[in-house]
Coordinates of C-alpha atoms and ligand atoms in Angstrom, one line a residue:
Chain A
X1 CA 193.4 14.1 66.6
X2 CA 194.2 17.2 68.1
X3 CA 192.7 18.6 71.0
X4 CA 192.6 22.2 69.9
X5 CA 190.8 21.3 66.5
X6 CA 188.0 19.4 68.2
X7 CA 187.5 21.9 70.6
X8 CA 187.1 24.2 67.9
X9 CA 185.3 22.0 65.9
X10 CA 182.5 21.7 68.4
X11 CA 182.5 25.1 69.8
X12 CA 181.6 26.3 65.9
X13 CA 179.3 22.7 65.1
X14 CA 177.4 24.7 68.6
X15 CA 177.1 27.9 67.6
X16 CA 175.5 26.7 64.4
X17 CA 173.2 24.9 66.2
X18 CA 172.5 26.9 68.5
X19 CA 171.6 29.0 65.6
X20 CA 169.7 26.5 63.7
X21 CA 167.6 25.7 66.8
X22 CA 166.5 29.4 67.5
X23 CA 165.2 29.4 63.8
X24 CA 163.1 26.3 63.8
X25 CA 161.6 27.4 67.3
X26 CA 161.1 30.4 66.5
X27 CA 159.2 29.8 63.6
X28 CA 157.1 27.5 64.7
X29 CA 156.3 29.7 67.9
X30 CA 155.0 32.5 65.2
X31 CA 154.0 30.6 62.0
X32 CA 151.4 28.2 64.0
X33 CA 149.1 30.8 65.2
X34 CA 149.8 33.3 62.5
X35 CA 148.8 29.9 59.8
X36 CA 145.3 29.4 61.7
X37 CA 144.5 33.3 61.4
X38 CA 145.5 33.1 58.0
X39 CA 143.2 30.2 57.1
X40 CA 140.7 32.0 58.8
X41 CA 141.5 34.8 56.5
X42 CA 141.1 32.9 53.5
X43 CA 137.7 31.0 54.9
X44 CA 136.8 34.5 55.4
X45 CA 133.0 36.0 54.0
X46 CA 134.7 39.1 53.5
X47 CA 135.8 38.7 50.0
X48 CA 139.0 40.6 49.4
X49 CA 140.4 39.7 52.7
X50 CA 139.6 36.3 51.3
X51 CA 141.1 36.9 48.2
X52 CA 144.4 39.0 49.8
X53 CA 145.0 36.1 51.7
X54 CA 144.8 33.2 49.2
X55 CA 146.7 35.5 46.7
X56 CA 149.5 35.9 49.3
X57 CA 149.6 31.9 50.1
X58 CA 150.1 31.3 46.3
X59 CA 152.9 34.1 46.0
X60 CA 154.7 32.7 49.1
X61 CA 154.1 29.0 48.2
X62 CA 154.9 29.1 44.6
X63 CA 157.8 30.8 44.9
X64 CA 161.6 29.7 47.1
X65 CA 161.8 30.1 50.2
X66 CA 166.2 31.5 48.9
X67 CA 164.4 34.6 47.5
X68 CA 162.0 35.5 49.9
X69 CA 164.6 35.2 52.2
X70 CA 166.9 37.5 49.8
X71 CA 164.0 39.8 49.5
X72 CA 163.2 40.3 53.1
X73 CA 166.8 41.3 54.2
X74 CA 168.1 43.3 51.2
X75 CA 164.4 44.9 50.6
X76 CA 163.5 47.6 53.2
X77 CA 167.5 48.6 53.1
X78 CA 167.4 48.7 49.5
X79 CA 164.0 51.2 49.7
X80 CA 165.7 53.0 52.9
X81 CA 168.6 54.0 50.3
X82 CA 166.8 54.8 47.3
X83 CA 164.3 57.4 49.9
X84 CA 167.1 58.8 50.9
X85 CA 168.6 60.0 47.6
X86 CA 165.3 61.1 46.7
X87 CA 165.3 63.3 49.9
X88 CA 169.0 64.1 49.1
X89 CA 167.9 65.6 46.2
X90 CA 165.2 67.3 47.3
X91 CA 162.5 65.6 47.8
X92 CA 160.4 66.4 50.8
X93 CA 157.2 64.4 51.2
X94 CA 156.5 62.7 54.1
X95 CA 156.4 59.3 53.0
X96 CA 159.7 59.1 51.1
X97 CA 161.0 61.3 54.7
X98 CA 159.4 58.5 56.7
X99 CA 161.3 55.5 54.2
X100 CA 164.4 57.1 54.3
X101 CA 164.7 56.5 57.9
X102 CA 164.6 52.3 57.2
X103 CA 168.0 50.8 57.9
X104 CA 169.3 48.0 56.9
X105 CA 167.4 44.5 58.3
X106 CA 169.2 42.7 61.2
X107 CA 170.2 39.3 59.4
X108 CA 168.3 37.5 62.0
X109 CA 165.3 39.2 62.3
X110 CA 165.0 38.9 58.4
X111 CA 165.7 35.4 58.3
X112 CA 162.6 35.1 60.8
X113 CA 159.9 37.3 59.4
X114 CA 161.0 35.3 55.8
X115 CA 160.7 32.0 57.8
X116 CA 157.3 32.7 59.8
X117 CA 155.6 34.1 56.8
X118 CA 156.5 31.6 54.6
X119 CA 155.9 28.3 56.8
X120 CA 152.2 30.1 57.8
X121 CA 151.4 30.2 54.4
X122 CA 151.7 26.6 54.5
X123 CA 150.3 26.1 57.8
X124 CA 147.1 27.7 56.9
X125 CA 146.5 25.9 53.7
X126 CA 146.8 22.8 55.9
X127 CA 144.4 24.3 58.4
X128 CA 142.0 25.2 56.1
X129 CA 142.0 21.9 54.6
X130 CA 141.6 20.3 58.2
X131 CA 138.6 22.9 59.1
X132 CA 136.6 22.8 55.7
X133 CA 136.6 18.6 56.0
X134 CA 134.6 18.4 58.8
X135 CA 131.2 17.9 57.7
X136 CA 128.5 20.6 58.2
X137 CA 126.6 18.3 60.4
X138 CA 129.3 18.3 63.4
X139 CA 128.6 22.3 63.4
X140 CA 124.9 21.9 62.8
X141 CA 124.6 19.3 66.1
X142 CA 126.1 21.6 67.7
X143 CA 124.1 24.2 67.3
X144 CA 120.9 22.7 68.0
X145 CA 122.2 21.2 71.0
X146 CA 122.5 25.5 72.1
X147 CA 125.9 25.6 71.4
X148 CA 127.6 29.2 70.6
X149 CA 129.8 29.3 67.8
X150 CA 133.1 29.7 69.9
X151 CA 132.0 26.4 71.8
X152 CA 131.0 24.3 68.7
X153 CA 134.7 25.3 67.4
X154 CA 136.4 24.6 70.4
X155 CA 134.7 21.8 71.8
X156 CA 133.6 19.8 68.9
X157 CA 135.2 20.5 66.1
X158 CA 139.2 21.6 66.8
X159 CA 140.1 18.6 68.4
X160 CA 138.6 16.6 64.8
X161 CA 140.7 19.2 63.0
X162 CA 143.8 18.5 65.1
X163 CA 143.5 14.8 64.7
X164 CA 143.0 15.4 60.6
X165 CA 146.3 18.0 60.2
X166 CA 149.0 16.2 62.7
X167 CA 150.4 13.5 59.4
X168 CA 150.3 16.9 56.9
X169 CA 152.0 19.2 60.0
X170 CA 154.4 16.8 60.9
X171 CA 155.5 16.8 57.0
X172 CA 155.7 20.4 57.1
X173 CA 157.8 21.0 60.3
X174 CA 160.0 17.9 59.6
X175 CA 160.9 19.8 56.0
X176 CA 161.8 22.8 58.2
X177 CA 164.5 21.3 60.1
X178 CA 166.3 21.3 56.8
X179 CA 165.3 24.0 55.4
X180 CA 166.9 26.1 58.3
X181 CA 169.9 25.6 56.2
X182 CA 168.9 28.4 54.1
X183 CA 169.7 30.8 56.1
X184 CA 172.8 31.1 55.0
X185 CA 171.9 32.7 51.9
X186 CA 171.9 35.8 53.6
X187 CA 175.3 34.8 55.6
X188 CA 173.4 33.9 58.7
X189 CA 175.9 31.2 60.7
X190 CA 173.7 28.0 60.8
X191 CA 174.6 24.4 61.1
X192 CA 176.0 23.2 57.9
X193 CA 177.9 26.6 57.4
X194 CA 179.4 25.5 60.4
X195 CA 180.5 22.1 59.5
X196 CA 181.3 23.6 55.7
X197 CA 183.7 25.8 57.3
X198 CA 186.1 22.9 58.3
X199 CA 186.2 21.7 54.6
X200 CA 187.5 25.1 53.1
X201 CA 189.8 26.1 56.3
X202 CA 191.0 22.6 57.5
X203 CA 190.3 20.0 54.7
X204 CA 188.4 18.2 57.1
X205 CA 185.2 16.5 56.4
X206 CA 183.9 14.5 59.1
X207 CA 182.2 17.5 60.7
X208 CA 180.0 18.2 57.9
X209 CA 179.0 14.8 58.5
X210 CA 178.3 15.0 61.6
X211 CA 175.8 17.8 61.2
X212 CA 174.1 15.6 58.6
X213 CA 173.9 13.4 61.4
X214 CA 172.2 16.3 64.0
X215 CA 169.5 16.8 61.6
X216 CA 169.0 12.8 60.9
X217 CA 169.0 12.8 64.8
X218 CA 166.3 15.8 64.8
X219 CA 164.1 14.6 62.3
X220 CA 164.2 11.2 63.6
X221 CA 163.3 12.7 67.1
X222 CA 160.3 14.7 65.5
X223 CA 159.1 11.8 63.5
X224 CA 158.9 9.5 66.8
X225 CA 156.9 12.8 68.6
X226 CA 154.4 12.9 65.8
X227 CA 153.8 9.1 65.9
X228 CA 153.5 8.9 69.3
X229 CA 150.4 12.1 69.3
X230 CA 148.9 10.0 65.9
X231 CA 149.1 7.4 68.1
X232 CA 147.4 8.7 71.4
X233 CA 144.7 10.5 68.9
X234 CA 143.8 6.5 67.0
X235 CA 141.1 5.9 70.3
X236 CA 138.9 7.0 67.8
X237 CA 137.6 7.0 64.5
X238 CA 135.3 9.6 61.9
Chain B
X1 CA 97.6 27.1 73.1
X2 CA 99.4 25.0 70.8
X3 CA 102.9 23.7 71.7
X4 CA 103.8 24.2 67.8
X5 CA 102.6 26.7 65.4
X6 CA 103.4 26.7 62.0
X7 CA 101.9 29.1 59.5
X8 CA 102.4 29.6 55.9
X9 CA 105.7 28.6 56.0
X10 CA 107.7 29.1 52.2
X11 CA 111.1 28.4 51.6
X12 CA 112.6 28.6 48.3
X13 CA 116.8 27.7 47.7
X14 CA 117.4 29.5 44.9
X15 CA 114.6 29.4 41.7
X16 CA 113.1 26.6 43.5
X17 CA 110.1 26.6 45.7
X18 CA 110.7 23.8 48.3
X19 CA 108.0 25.0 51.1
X20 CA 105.3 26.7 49.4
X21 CA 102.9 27.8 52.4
X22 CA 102.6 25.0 55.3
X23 CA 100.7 25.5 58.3
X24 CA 100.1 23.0 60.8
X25 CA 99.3 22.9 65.1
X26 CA 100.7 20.5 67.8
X27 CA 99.2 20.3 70.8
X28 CA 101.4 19.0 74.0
X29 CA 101.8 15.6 73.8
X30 CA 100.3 14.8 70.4
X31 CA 102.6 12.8 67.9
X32 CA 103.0 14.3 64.3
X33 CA 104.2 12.1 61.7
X34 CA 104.9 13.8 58.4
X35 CA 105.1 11.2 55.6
X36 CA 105.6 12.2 51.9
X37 CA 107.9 10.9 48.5
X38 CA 111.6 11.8 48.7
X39 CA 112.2 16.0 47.8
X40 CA 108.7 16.8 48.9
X41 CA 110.3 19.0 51.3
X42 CA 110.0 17.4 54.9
X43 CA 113.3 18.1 56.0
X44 CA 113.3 21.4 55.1
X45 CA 110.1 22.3 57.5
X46 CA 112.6 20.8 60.4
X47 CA 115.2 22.6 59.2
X48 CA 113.4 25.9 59.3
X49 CA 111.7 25.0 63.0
X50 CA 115.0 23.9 64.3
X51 CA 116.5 27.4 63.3
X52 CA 119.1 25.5 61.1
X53 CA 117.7 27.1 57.7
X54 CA 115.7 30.8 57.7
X55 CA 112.3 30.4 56.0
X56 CA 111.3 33.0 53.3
X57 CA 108.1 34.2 55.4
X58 CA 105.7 32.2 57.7
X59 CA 105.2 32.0 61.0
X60 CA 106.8 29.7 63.7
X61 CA 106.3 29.7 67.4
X62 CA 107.2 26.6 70.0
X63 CA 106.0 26.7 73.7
X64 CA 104.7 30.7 73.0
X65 CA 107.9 31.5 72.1
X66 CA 107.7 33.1 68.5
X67 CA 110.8 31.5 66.3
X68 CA 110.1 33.3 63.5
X69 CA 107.2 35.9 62.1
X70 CA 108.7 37.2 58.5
X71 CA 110.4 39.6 60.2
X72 CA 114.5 39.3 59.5
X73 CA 115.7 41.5 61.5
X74 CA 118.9 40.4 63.4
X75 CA 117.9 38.7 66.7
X76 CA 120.4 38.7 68.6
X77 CA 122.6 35.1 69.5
X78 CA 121.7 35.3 72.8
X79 CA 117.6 35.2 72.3
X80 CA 118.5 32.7 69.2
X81 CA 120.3 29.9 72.2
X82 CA 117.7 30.3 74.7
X83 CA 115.1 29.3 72.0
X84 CA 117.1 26.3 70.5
X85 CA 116.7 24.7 73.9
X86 CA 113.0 24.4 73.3
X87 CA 113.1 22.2 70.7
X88 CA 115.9 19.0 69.9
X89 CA 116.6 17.7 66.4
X90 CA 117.5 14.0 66.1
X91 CA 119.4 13.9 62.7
X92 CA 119.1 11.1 59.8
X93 CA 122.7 9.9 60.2
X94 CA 123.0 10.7 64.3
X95 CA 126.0 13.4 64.0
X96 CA 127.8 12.5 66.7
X97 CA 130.8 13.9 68.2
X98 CA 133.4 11.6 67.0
X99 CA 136.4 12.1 70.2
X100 CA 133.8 11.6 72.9
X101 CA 132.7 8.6 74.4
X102 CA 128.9 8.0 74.9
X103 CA 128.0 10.0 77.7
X104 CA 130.2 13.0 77.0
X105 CA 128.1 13.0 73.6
X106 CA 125.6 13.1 76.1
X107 CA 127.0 15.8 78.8
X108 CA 128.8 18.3 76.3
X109 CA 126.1 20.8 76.1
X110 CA 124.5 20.8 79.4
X111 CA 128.2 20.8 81.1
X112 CA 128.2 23.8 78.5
X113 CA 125.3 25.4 79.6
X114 CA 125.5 25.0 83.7
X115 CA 128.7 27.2 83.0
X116 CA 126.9 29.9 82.9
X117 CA 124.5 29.6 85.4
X118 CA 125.3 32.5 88.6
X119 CA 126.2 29.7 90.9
X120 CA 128.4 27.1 88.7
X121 CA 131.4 28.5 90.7
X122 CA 129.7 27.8 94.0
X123 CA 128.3 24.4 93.0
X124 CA 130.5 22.7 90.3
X125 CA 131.0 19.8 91.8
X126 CA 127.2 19.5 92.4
X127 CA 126.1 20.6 89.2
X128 CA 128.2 18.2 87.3
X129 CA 127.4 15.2 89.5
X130 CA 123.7 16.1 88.6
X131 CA 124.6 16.1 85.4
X132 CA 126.1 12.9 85.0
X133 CA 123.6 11.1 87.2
X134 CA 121.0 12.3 84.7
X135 CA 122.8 11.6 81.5
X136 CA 123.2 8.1 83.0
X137 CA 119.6 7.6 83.9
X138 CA 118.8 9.3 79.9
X139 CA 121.3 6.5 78.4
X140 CA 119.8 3.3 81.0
X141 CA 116.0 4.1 79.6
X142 CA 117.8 3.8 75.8
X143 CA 119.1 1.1 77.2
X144 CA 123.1 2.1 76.6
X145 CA 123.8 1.7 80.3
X146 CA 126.7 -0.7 79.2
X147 CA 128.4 1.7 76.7
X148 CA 128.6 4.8 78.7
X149 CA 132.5 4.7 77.8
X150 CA 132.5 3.4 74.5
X151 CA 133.4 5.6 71.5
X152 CA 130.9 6.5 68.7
X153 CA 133.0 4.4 66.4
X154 CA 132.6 1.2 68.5
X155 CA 128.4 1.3 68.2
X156 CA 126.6 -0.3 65.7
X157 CA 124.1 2.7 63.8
X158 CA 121.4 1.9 66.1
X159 CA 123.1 2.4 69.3
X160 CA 124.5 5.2 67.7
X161 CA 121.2 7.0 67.2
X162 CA 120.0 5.8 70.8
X163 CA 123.2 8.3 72.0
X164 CA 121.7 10.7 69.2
X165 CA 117.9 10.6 70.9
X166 CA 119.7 10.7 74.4
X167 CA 121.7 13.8 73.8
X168 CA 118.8 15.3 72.2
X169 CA 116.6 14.4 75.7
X170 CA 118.8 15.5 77.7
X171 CA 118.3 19.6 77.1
X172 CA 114.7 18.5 77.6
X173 CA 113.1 20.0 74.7
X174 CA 109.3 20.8 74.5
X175 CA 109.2 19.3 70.6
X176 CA 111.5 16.5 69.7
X177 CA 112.1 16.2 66.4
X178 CA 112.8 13.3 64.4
X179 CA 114.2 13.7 60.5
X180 CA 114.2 9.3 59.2
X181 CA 115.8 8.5 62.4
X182 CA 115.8 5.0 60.6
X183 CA 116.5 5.3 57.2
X184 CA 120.6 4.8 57.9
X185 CA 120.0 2.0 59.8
X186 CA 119.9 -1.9 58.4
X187 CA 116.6 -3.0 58.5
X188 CA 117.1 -5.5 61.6
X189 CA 118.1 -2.2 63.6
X190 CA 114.8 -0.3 63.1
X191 CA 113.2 -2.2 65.4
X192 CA 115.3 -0.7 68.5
X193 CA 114.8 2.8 67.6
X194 CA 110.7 2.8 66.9
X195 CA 110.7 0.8 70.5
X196 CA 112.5 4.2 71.8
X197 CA 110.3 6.4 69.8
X198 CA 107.2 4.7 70.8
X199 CA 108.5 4.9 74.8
X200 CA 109.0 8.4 74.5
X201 CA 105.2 8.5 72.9
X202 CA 104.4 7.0 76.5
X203 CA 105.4 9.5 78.4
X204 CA 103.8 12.1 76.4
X205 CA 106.7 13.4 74.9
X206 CA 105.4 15.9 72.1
X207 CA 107.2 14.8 69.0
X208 CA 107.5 15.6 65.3
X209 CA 109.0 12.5 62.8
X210 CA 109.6 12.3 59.6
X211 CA 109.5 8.5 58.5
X212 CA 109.0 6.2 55.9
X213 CA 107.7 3.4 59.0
X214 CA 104.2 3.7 57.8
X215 CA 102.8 1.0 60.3
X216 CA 105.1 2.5 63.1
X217 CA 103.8 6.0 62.0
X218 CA 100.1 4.6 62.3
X219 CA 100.4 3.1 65.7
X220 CA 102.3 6.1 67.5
X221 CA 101.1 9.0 66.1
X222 CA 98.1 11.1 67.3
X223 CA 98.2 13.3 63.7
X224 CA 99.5 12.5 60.2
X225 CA 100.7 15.0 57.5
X226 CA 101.5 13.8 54.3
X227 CA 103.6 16.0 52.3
X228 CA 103.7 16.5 48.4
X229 CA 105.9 18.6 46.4
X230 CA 106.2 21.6 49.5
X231 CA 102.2 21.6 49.9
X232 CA 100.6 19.2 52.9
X233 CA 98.3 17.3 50.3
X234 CA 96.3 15.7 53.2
X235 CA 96.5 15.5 57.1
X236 CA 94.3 13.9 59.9
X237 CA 94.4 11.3 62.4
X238 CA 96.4 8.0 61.4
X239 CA 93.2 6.3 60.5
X240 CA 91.8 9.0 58.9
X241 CA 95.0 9.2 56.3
X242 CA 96.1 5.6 55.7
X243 CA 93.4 4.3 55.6
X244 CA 90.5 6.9 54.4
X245 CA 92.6 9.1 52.3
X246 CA 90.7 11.3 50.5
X247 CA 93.2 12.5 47.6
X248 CA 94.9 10.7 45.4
X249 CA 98.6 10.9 45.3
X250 CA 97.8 10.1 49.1
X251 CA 96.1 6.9 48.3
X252 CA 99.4 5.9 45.5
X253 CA 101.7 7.0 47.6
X254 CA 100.3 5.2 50.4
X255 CA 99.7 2.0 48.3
X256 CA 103.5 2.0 47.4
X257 CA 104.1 1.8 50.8
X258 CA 102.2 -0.4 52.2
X259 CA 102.7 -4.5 51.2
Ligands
ADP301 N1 120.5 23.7 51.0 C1 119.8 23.4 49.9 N2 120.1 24.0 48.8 C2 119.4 23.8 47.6 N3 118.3 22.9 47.5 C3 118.0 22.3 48.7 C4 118.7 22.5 49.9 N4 118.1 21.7 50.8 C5 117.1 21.0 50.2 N5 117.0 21.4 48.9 C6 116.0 20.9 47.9 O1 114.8 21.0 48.5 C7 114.0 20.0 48.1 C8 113.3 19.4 49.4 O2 114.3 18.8 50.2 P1 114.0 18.1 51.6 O3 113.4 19.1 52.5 O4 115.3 17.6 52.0 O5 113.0 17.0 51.2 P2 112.7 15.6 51.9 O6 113.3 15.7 53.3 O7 111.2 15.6 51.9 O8 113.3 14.5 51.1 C9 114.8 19.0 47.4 O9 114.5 19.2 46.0 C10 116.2 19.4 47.7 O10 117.0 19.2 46.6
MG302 MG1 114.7 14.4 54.2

């Protein structure tokens, strides 16, 4: 094999996952807090916020991640435009002024917001489920015992809720991995585009497969992670 | 002045009345046992004393501290914390904290608490030395000294509520109260729990329980209440209710009882 090709095989097979990695990470660093605020939004007394919030997890859930994703990057351009023929025509209230000033989305940043918001959708429905099964009398003991609210969440009943959601969670953020792939939709440069390329310019296969083999390798890694925090959480039983 | 002051106390959930005007005294150190059928509403009046449910009007105070006098205007969390401390629940089916070994069940709150005393920072070390030493001392009189690092999952439901009773002593309240700390228990295990109970009884611990133990309840308790569909349909000394009672459904329920 030819030096030059596999040089330029793994210089793209990088970029991609360099790519790749940013988007899981990212992600996760926004979609885990932004999920338990959500879930506290749909727990919420306050009833629409209740209601906003479980009407947006069953939008973002029951529909693909593709189109959100296409949504998200072509959207706010697509309003930018059609505010500025308005205001080419005319039109000078200071809304449509104020829209027509939207650009087009960066690629990345679009294939973020679309990741985060849909991956905390599913977070918090996993949260919630975590927080509403611990059973009233955990809060209750806590109370009595003189407890404030803040300390009965954080020192009783989180650490119940984290032991509940890691199986669920690890699911969730194992699917991610692969569904980084989609980012291509909207012509970001991920992993498999990467190893696609070499099919359509070279005819070559083998580093297609070998991404397949980075994400076996990355799940695999993940899986062994969760186990191991399933594991160091089993000193104890509810 | 009485320790506990209950007055009028209703409480209704929904359409139905569950508390429909109970008024009883405790002096310090006195034993209250309140006995009555299943749904007659005995919970409830620990629920409302122990701030865990609000009444519909009444009047509670505990140690001359008023808990509650019909008037629902917001107290503030603050006021609300410094009165739970007066008074410890000890719940049917213990309620223990599941990740913590035995004497952290024991420690959590008052490590919680000595936080915000002025000089924690100062005295940490001190403090939490003080705390341990006492939770240790709490656990050896239930006689848990060997568990101290044992899970709640590990105990059988006796030693279980022994940790419950323990955590409960340890805030030192001036009414413990009691709500069947037996009735999850296999019958062999009773026996561990009324000799804690009866201990505590001792040492003039002022104590409110709810049990179906009508022997137990007869031999520790200084007063009796027997409960009947949210009204107390008799109350007295043990003597004086098991075996004088003056009403009826006293006498059948006390006959079912009894064998
Ligand atoms: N949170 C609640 N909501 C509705 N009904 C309740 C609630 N708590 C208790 N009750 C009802 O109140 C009645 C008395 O309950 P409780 O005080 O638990 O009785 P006891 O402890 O004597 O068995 C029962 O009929 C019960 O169903
Ligand atoms: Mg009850």
């Amino acid at each position: 094999m030819d030096q030059a090709l596999l040089t330029e095989v793994f210089t793209r097979l990088a970029d991609g996952f360099v790519t790749t990695l940013e988007i899981f990470a990212l992600t996760l660093l926004i979609a885990l807090p932004l999920g338990l605020i959500m879930s506290f939004g749909s727990m919420s007394k306050f009833l629409p916020l209740k209601y906003a919030v479980r009407f947006l997890v069953w939008v973002v859930r029951g529909s693909p991640l593709m189109i959100q994703l296409i949504l998200v990057f072509y959207g706010p351009g697509l309003l930018g435009q059609w505010a500025l023929d308005l205001v080419a025509n005319g039109n000078t209230n200071a809304v449509i002024i104020w829209l027509s000033n939207i650009g087009v989305m960066e690629r990345f940043v679009a294939v973020i917001i679309a990741f985060s918001v849909n991956y905390a959708c599913y977070f918090s429905e996993i949260y919630r489920g975590g927080i509403e099964s611990i059973p009233k009398g955990q809060y209750e003991a806590g109370q009595v015992l003189g407890m404030t609210k803040t300390q009965v969440f954080f020192k009783v009943v989180l650490m119940q809720v984290v032991k509940r959601i890691i199986p669920p969670m690890s699911n969730e953020i194992i699917t991610l991995v692969k569904d980084t792939s989609l980012a291509r939709v909207i012509a970001v440069y991920e992993l498999i585009w990467a190893g696609e390329t070499f099919i359509k310019l070279k005819g070559i296969i083998w580093p297609l497969i070998a991404t397949a083999i980075f994400y076996l390798a990355f799940s695999g890694l993940l899986t062994f992670v969760f186990g191991k925090i399933e594991k160091k959480l089993d000193y104890y039983k509810t | 002045m009485s320790v506990l002051e209950v007055k009028d106390l209703k409480k209704s959930f929904g359409k139905t009345d569950v508390l429909k005007g109970v008024s009883f005294n405790l002096e310090k150190g006195e034993v209250l046992s309140i006995i009555g059928s299943s749904g007659s509403g005995k919970t409830t009046i620990l629920r409302c004393i122990n701030q865990l449910e609000t009444p519909d009007s009444g009047f509670i105070s505990v140690g001359g501290e008023v808990f509650f006098d019909g008037n629902l205007e917001k107290e503030n969390t603050k006021e609300r914390r410094r009165k739970q401390l007066l008074v410890g629940l000890v719940f049917q089916d213990f309620h223990l904290f599941p990740q913590y070994n035995v004497l952290k069940n024991v420690t959590l709150a008052a490590e919680l608490l000595a936080k915000e005393r002025a000089d924690y920072k100062q005295n940490k070390k001190a403090i939490h030395d003080e705390i341990i030493e006492k939770a240790k001392a709490i656990l050896g009189k239930v006689g848990l000294s060997e568990k101290l690092t044992n899970y709640p999952c590990e105990l059988s439901g006796g030693q279980k509520q022994r940790v419950s009773i323990a955590r409960a002593l340890m805030l030192e309240p001036e009414v413990l109260f009691f709500d069947e700390p037996t009735s999850a228990l296999d019958p062999e295990l009773t026996g561990e729990i009324l000799k804690v109970i009866k201990s505590l009884a001792e040492e003039n611990m002022t104590m409110v329980i709810v049990t179906h133990e009508m022997s137990f309840a007869k031999a520790v308790s200084s007063k009796v209440i027997f409960m009947d569909n949210g009204v107390i349909e008799e109350e007295g000394t043990p003597e004086e209710v098991f075996d004088n009672p003056k009403s009826q459904r006293t006498k059948e329920f006390i006959s079912k009882f009894s064998d």
